[in-house]
Amino acid sequence: MATLAPEAADRGAVLTAAVARIADLWQWNNGRLGQVLGLSPATVSRLRHGQARLDPASKSFEAGQFLLRLFRSLDALLGSDDDAARRWLEADNLDLGGKPIDQVGTMRGLMGLCDYVDAWRARV
């Protein structure tokens, strides 16, 4: 029977806590976070209440890593202003052809946002 190595279990717990915190800071409900992670709102509720964690071998874990990357990049670019990051996500963006928040629901969109913000960050 295969079990997670201790460090893999820790990675799942740490990333789960991080994405839950990001969702809180950006005022996302379980539906929005579930859309990003590819999980149901009920599963996200369990994640946020410590009753479940992201599996390091899952696509949800990978999406969580990209969400963390986006958060960290926006945090560095906007001077740790969580409200500014939330407003940026919800504002129309000519470069992206719409609101960034509308792109986080797909893996391709999330990865593209990460690349876009990292490119802006590199200019600073």
Coordinates of C-alpha atoms in Angstrom, one line a residue:
M1 CA 0.0 0.0 0.0
A2 CA 1.4 3.4 -1.1
T3 CA 1.5 6.2 1.5
L4 CA 2.7 9.7 1.2
A5 CA 6.2 10.5 2.4
P6 CA 6.2 12.8 5.4
E7 CA 7.5 15.7 3.3
A8 CA 4.8 15.2 0.7
A9 CA 2.1 15.3 3.3
D10 CA 3.6 18.4 4.8
R11 CA 3.7 20.0 1.3
G12 CA 0.0 19.3 0.9
A13 CA -0.8 20.8 4.3
V14 CA 1.3 23.9 3.7
L15 CA -0.1 24.6 0.2
T16 CA -3.6 24.0 1.4
A17 CA -3.2 26.6 4.2
A18 CA -1.6 29.0 1.7
V19 CA -4.4 28.8 -0.9
A20 CA -7.0 29.2 1.9
R21 CA -5.3 32.3 3.1
I22 CA -5.0 33.7 -0.4
A23 CA -8.8 33.1 -0.8
D24 CA -9.4 34.9 2.4
L25 CA -7.2 37.9 1.5
W26 CA -8.8 38.2 -1.9
Q27 CA -12.3 37.7 -0.5
W28 CA -13.0 34.6 -2.7
N29 CA -15.9 32.3 -1.8
N30 CA -15.6 28.5 -2.0
G31 CA -17.0 28.5 -5.5
R32 CA -14.3 30.8 -6.9
L33 CA -11.5 29.0 -5.2
G34 CA -13.0 25.7 -6.3
Q35 CA -13.1 26.9 -9.9
V36 CA -9.4 27.7 -9.7
L37 CA -8.5 24.4 -8.0
G38 CA -10.9 22.3 -10.0
L39 CA -12.7 21.2 -6.9
S40 CA -16.3 21.4 -5.7
P41 CA -17.3 24.2 -3.2
A42 CA -17.9 21.4 -0.6
T43 CA -14.4 20.1 -1.0
V44 CA -13.0 23.6 -0.8
S45 CA -15.0 24.1 2.4
R46 CA -13.3 21.0 3.9
L47 CA -9.9 22.3 2.8
R48 CA -10.5 25.7 4.4
H49 CA -11.6 24.1 7.7
G50 CA -8.6 21.7 7.9
Q51 CA -10.7 18.6 7.2
A52 CA -8.9 17.9 3.9
R53 CA -5.7 18.8 2.2
L54 CA -4.4 19.1 -1.4
D55 CA -2.7 15.9 -2.6
P56 CA 0.8 16.7 -4.0
A57 CA 0.1 14.3 -6.9
S58 CA -3.1 16.0 -8.0
K59 CA -3.9 18.7 -10.6
S60 CA -5.5 20.7 -7.8
F61 CA -2.1 20.8 -6.1
E62 CA -0.5 22.1 -9.3
A63 CA -3.2 24.7 -9.7
G64 CA -2.7 25.7 -6.1
Q65 CA 1.0 26.2 -6.8
F66 CA 0.2 28.5 -9.7
L67 CA -2.2 30.4 -7.5
L68 CA 0.5 30.9 -4.9
R69 CA 2.9 32.0 -7.7
L70 CA 0.4 34.6 -8.9
F71 CA -0.2 35.8 -5.3
R72 CA 3.5 36.2 -4.6
S73 CA 4.1 38.0 -7.9
L74 CA 1.3 40.4 -7.3
D75 CA 2.3 40.9 -3.7
A76 CA 5.9 41.9 -4.8
L77 CA 4.6 44.1 -7.6
L78 CA 2.0 45.9 -5.6
G79 CA 3.9 46.3 -2.3
S80 CA 1.9 43.7 -0.3
D81 CA -1.4 45.5 -0.8
D82 CA -4.0 42.8 -0.9
D83 CA -6.8 45.2 -1.7
A84 CA -4.8 46.5 -4.7
A85 CA -4.2 42.9 -5.9
R86 CA -7.9 42.1 -5.6
R87 CA -8.9 45.3 -7.5
W88 CA -6.3 44.4 -10.2
L89 CA -7.8 41.0 -10.6
E90 CA -11.3 42.5 -11.0
A91 CA -10.4 45.4 -13.3
D92 CA -10.5 45.4 -17.1
N93 CA -7.1 44.8 -18.6
L94 CA -6.5 45.8 -22.2
D95 CA -3.4 43.6 -22.5
L96 CA -5.4 40.6 -21.3
G97 CA -8.6 41.4 -23.2
G98 CA -10.8 41.4 -20.1
K99 CA -10.7 40.9 -16.3
P100 CA -7.8 38.8 -15.0
I101 CA -10.3 37.2 -12.5
D102 CA -12.1 35.6 -15.5
Q103 CA -8.9 33.8 -16.5
V104 CA -8.0 32.1 -13.2
G105 CA -10.7 29.4 -13.7
T106 CA -8.6 27.5 -16.3
M107 CA -5.1 26.2 -15.9
R108 CA -4.1 27.8 -19.2
G109 CA -5.5 31.2 -18.0
L110 CA -3.9 30.9 -14.6
M111 CA -0.5 30.0 -16.1
G112 CA -0.9 32.9 -18.5
L113 CA -1.6 35.4 -15.7
C114 CA 1.4 34.1 -13.8
D115 CA 3.6 34.7 -16.9
Y116 CA 2.1 38.1 -17.5
V117 CA 2.6 39.4 -13.9
D118 CA 6.1 37.9 -13.8
A119 CA 7.0 39.8 -17.0
W120 CA 5.7 43.0 -15.5
R121 CA 7.6 42.2 -12.3
A122 CA 10.8 41.8 -14.2
R123 CA 10.5 45.3 -15.5
V124 CA 10.5 46.8 -12.1

